[in-house]
PDB file of C-alpha atoms in Angstrom:
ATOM      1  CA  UNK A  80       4.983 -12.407 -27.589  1.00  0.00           C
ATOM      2  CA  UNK A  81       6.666 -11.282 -24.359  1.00  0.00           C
ATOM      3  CA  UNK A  82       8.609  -8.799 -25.620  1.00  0.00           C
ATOM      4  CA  UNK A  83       5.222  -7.135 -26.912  1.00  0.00           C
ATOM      5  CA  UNK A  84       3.273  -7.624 -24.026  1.00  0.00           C
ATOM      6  CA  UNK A  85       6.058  -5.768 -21.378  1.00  0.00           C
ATOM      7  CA  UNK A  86       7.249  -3.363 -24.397  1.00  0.00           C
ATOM      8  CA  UNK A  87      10.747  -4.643 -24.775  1.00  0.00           C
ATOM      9  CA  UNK A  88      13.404  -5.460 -27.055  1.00  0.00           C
ATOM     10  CA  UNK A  89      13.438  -9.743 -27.927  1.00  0.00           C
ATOM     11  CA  UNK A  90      16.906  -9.204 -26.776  1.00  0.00           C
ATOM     12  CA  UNK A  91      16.368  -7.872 -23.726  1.00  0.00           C
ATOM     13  CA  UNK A  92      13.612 -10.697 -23.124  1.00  0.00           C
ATOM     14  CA  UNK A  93      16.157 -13.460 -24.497  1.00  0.00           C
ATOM     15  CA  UNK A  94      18.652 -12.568 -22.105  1.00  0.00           C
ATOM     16  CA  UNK A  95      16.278 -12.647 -19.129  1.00  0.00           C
ATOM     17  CA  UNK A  96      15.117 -15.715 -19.790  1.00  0.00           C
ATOM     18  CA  UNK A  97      18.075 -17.187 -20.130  1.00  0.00           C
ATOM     19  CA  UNK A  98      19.001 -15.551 -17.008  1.00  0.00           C
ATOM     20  CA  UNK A  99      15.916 -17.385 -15.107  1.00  0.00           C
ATOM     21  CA  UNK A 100      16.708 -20.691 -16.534  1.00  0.00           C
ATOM     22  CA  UNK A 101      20.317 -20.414 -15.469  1.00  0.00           C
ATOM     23  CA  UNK A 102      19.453 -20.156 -12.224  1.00  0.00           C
ATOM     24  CA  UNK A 103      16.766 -22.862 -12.333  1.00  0.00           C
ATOM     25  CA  UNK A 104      13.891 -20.420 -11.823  1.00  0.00           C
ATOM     26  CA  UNK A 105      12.227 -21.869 -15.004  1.00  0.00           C
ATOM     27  CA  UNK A 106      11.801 -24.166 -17.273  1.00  0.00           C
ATOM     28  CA  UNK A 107      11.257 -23.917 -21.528  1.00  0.00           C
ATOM     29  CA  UNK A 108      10.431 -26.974 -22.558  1.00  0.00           C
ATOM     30  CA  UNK A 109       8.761 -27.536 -26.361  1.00  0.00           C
ATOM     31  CA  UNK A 110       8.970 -23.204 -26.395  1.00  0.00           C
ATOM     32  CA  UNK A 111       6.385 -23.259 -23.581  1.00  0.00           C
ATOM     33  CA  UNK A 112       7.606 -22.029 -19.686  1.00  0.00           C
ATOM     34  CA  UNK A 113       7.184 -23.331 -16.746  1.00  0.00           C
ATOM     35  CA  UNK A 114       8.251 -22.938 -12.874  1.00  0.00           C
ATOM     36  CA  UNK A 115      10.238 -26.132 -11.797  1.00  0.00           C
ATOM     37  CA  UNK A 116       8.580 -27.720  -8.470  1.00  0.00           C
ATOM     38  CA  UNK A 117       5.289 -25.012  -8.522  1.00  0.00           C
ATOM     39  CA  UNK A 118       3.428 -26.725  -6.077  1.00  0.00           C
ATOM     40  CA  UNK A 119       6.720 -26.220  -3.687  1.00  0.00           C
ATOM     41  CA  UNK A 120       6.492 -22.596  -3.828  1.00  0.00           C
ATOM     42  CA  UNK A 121       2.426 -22.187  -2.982  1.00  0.00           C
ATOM     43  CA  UNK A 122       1.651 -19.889   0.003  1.00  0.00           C
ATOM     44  CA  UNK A 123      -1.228 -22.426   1.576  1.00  0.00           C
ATOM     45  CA  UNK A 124      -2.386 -19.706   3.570  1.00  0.00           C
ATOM     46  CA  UNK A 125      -2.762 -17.175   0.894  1.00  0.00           C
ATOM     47  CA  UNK A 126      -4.049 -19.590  -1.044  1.00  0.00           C
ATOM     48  CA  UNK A 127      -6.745 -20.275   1.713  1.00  0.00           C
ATOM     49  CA  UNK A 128      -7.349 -16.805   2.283  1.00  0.00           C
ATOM     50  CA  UNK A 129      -8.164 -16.443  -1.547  1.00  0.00           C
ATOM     51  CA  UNK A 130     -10.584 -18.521  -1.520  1.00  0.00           C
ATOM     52  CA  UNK A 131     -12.455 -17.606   2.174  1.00  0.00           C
ATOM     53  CA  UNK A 132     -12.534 -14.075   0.142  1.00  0.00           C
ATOM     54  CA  UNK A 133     -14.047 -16.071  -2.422  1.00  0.00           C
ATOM     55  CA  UNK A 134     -16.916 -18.263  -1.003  1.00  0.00           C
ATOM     56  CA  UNK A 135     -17.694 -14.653   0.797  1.00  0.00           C
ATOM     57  CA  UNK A 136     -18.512 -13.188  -2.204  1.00  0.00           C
ATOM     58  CA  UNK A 137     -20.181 -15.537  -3.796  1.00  0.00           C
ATOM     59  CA  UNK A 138     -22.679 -15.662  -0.780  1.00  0.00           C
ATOM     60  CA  UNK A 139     -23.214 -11.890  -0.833  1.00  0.00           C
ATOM     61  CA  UNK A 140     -24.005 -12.124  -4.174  1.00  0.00           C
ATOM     62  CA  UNK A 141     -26.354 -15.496  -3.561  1.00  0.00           C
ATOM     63  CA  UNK A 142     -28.138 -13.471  -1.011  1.00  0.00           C
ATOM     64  CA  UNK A 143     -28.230 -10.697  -2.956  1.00  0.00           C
ATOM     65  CA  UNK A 144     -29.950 -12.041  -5.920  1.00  0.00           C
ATOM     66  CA  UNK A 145     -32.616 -13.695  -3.480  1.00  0.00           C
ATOM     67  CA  UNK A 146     -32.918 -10.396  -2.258  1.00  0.00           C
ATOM     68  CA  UNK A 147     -34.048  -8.667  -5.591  1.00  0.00           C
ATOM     69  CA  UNK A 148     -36.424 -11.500  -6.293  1.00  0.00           C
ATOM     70  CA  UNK A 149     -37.940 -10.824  -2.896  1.00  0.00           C
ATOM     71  CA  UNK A 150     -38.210  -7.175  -4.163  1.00  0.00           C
ATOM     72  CA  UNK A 151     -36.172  -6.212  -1.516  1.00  0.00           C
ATOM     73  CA  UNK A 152     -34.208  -2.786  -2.653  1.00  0.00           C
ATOM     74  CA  UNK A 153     -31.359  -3.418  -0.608  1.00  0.00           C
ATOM     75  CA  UNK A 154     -29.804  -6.034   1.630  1.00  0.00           C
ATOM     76  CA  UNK A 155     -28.994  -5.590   4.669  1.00  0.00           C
ATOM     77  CA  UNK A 156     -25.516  -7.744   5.610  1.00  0.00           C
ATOM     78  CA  UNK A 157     -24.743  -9.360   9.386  1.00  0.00           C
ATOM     79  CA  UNK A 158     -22.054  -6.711   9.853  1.00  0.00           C
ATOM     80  CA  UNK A 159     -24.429  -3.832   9.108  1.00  0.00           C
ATOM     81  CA  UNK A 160     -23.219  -2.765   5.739  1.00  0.00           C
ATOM     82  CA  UNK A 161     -25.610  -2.615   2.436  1.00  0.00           C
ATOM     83  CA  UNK A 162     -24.450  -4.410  -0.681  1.00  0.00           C
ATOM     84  CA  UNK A 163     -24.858  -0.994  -2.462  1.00  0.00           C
ATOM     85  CA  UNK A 164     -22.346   1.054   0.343  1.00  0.00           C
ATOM     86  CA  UNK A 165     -20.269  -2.308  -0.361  1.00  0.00           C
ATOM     87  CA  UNK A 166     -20.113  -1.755  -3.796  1.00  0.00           C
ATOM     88  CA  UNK A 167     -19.373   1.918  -3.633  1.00  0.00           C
ATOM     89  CA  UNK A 168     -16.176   0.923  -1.176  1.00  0.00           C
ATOM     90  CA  UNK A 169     -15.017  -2.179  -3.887  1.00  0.00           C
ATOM     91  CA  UNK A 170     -15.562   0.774  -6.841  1.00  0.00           C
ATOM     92  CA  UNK A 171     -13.444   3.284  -4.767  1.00  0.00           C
ATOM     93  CA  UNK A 172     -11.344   1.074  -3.890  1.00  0.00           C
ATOM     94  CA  UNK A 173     -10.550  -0.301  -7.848  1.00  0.00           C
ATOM     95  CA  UNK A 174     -10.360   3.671  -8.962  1.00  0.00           C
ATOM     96  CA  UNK A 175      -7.604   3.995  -6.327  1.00  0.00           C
ATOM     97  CA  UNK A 176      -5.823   1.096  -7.172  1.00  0.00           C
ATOM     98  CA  UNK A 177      -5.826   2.096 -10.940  1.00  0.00           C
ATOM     99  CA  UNK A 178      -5.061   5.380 -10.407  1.00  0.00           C
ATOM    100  CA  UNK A 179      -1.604   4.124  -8.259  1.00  0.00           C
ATOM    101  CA  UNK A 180      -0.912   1.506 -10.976  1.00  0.00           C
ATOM    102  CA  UNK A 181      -1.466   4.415 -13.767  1.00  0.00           C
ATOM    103  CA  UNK A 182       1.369   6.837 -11.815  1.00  0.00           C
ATOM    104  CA  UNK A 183       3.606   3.909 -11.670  1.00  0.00           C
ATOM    105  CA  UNK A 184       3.181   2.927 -14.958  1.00  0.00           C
ATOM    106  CA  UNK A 185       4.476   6.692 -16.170  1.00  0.00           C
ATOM    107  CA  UNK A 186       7.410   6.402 -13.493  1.00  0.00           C
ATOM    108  CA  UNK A 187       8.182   3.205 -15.093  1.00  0.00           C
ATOM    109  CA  UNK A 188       7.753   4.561 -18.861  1.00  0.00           C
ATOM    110  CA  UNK A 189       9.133   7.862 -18.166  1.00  0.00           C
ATOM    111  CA  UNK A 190      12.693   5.999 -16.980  1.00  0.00           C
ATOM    112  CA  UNK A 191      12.684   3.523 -19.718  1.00  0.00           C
ATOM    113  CA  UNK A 192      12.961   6.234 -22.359  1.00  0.00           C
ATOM    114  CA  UNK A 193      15.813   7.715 -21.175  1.00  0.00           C
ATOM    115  CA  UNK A 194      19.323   5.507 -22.263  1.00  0.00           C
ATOM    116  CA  UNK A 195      20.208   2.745 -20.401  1.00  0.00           C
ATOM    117  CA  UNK A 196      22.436   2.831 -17.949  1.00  0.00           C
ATOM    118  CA  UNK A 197      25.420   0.163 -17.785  1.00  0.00           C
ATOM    119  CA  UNK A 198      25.399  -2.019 -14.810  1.00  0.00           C
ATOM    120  CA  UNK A 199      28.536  -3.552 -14.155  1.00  0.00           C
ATOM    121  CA  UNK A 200      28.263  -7.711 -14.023  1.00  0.00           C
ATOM    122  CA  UNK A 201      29.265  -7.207 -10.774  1.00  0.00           C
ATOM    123  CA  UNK A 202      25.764  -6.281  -9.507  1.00  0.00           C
ATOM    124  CA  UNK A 203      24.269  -9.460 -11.208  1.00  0.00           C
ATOM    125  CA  UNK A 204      24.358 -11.747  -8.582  1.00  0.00           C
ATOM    126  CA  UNK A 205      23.328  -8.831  -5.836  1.00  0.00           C
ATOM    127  CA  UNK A 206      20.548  -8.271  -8.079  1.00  0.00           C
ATOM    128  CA  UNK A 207      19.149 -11.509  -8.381  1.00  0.00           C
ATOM    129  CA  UNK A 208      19.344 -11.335  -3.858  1.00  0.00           C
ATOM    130  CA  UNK A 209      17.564  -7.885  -3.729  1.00  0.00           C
ATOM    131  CA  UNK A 210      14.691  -9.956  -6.631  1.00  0.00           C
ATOM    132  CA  UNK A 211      14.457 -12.717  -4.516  1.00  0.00           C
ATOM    133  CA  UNK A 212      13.627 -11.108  -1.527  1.00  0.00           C
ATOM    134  CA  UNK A 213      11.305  -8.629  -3.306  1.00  0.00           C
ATOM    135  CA  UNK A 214       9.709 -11.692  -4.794  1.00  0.00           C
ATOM    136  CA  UNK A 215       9.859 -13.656  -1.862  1.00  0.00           C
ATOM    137  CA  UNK A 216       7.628 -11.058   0.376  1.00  0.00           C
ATOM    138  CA  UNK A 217       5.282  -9.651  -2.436  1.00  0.00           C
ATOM    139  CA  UNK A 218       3.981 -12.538  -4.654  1.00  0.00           C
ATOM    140  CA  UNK A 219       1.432 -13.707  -2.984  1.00  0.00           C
ATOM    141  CA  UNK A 220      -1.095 -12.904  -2.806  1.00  0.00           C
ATOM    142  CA  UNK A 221      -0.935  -9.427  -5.383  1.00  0.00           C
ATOM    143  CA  UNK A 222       1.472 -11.156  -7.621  1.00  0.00           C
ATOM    144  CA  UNK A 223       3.926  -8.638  -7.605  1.00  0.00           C
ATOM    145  CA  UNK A 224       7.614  -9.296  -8.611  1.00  0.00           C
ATOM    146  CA  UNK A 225      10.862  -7.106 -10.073  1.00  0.00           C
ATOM    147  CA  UNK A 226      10.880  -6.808 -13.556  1.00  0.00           C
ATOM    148  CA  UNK A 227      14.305  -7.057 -15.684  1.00  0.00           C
ATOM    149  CA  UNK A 228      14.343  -3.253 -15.990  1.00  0.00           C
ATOM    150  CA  UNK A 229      13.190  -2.660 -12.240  1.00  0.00           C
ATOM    151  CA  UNK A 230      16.181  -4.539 -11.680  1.00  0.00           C
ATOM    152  CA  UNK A 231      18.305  -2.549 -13.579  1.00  0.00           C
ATOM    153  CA  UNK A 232      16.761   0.588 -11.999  1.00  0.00           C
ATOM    154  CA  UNK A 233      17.938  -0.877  -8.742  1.00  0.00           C
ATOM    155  CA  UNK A 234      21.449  -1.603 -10.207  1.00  0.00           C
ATOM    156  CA  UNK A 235      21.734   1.888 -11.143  1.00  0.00           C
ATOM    157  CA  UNK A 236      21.443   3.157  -7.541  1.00  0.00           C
ATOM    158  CA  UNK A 237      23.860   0.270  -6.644  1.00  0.00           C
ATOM    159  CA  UNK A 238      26.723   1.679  -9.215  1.00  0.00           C
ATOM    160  CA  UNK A 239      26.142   5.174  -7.821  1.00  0.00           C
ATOM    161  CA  UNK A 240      27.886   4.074  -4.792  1.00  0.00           C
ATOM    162  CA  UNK A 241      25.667   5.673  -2.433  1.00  0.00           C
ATOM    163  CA  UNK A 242      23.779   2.663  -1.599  1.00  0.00           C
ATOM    164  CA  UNK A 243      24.744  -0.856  -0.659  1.00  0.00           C
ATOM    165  CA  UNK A 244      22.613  -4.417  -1.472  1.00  0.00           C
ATOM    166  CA  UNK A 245      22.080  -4.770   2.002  1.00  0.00           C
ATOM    167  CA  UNK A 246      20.883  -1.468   2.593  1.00  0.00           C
ATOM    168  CA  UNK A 247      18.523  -2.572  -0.236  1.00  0.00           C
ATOM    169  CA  UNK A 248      17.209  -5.472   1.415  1.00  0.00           C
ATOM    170  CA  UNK A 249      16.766  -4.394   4.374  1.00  0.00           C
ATOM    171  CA  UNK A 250      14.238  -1.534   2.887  1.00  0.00           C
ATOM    172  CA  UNK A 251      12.684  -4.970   1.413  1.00  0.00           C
ATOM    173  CA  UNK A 252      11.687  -5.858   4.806  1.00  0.00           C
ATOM    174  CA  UNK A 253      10.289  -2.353   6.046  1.00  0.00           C
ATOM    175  CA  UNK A 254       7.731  -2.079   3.696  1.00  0.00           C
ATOM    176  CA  UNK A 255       4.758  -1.985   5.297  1.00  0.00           C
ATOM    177  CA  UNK A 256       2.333  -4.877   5.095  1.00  0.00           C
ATOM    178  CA  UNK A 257      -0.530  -2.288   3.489  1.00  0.00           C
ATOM    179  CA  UNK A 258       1.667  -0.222   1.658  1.00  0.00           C
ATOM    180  CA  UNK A 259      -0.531   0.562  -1.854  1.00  0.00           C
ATOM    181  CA  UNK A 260       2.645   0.189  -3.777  1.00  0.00           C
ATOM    182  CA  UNK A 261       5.285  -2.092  -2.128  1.00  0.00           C
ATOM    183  CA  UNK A 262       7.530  -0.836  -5.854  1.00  0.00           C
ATOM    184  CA  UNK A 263       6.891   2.828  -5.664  1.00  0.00           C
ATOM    185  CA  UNK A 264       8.044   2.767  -1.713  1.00  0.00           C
ATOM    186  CA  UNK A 265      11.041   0.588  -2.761  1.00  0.00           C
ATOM    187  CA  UNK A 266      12.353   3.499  -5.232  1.00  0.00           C
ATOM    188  CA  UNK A 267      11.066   6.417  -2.875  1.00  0.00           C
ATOM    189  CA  UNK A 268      13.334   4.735  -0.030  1.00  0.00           C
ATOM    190  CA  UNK A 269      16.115   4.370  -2.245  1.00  0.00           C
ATOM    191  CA  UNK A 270      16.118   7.618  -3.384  1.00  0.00           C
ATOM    192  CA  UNK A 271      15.557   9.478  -0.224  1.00  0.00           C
ATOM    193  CA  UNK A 272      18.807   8.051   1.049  1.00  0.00           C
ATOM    194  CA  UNK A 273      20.707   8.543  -2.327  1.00  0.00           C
ATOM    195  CA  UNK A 274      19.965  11.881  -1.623  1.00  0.00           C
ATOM    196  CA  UNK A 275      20.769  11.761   2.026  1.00  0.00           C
ATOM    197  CA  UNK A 276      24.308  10.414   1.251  1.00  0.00           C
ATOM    198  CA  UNK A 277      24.673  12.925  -1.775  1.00  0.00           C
ATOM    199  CA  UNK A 278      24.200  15.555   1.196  1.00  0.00           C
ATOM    200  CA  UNK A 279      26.690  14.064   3.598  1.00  0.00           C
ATOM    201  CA  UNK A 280      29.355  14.174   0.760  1.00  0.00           C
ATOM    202  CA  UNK A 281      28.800  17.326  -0.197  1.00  0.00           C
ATOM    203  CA  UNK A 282      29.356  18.422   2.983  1.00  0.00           C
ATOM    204  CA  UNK A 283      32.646  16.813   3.805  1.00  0.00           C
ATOM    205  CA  UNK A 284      33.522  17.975   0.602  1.00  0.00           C
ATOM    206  CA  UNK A 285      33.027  21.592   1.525  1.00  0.00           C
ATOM    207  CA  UNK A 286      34.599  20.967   5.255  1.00  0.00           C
ATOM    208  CA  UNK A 287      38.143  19.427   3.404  1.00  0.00           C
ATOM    209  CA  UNK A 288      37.965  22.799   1.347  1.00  0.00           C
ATOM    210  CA  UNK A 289      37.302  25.111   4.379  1.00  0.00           C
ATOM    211  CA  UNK A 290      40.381  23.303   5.913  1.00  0.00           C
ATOM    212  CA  UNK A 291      42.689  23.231   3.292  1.00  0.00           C
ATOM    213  CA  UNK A 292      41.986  27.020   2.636  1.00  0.00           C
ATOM    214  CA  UNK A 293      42.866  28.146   6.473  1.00  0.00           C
ATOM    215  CA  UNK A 294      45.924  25.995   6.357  1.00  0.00           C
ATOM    216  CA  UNK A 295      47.086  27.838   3.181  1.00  0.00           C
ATOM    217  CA  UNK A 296      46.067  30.736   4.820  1.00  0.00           C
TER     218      UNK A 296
END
């Protein structure tokens, strides 16, 4: 069932699993999987947040039904915005977000089709830091975490050599609080300075041959 729902190999699923049980990230008890200690790892202020947001809503929507039985054609809220101006912002808002989730999606496809790169086992365990962190600042409350082949995305800048795990991390960190897609600023970061580096080598490349040639000269 995972493998069709994220569009990969039972293999590739298999092994991540296995990977997350190893490290005691879940549990598969009886085929089913669960998170060891879940209530541990709750953000009690998200979680309060959530539902503030929540009990806000459903009042607006209370008072908006009251409204329409009143005959009322719109209603006007304590901060001065109309439920209808508020539903045009939540629509616009909902397009945006699709249409962001829609270009990463085609990032994401359009780098899964190409082959695989190898990723030395070396990178394992700095792969599993760079997750955690990602994990660690982005789950609550949007849910978001690094998938298997994210991960390997990641470990392919890693091999290249131009980029170190801390270097990684520390990119983590600097994404901003608002930013639409904490993933697609992850992979612009890392390759702005992969290409930065790339650059810098080329250039001491081309000094060295300068030099050599007027010594030869």
């Amino acid at each position: 069932m995972l493998s069709t729902v994220f569009r990969r190999k039972a293999t590739s699923v298999k092994l991540a699993l296995s990977m997350f049980e190893e490290f005691g990230m879940i549990e598969i008890i009886d085929g089913a999987i669960t998170i060891p200690k879940w209530e541990k790892h709750q953000n009690i202020d998200g979680l309060e947040k959530i539902r503030k947001q929540t009990r806000e809503r459903v009042a607006r929507h209370r008072q908006k039904q009251k409204a329409l039985i009143k005959g009322e054609p719109q209603l006007i809220l304590d901060c001065n915005v109309t439920v209808t101006d508020e539903n045009e912002n939540v629509t616009q808002e909902i397009k945006n977000k699709s249409k962001n989730k829609k270009e990463i999606e085609n990032i994401l496809d359009n780098s899964s089709r190409k082959t695989e790169t190898y990723i030395p086992p070396k990178y394992y365990s700095l792969l599993e830091s760079i997750s955690y962190k990602y994990n660690d600042r982005f789950l609550y409350p949007n849910n978001y975490t690094l998938t298997h082949a994210q991960k390997m995305k990641i470990g392919e800048y890693l091999a290249s050599g131009y980029i170190t795990s801390d270097e990684v991390i520390s990119m983590i960190e600097r994404i901003p609080e608002d930013a639409t897609s904490p993933l697609a600023y992850l992979f612009k970061s890392m390759e702005n300075l992969k290409q930065e580096r790339m650059l810098e080598c080329k250039a001491i490349a081309h000094e060295n041959a300068r030099k050599k040639y007027m010594i030869n000269e």
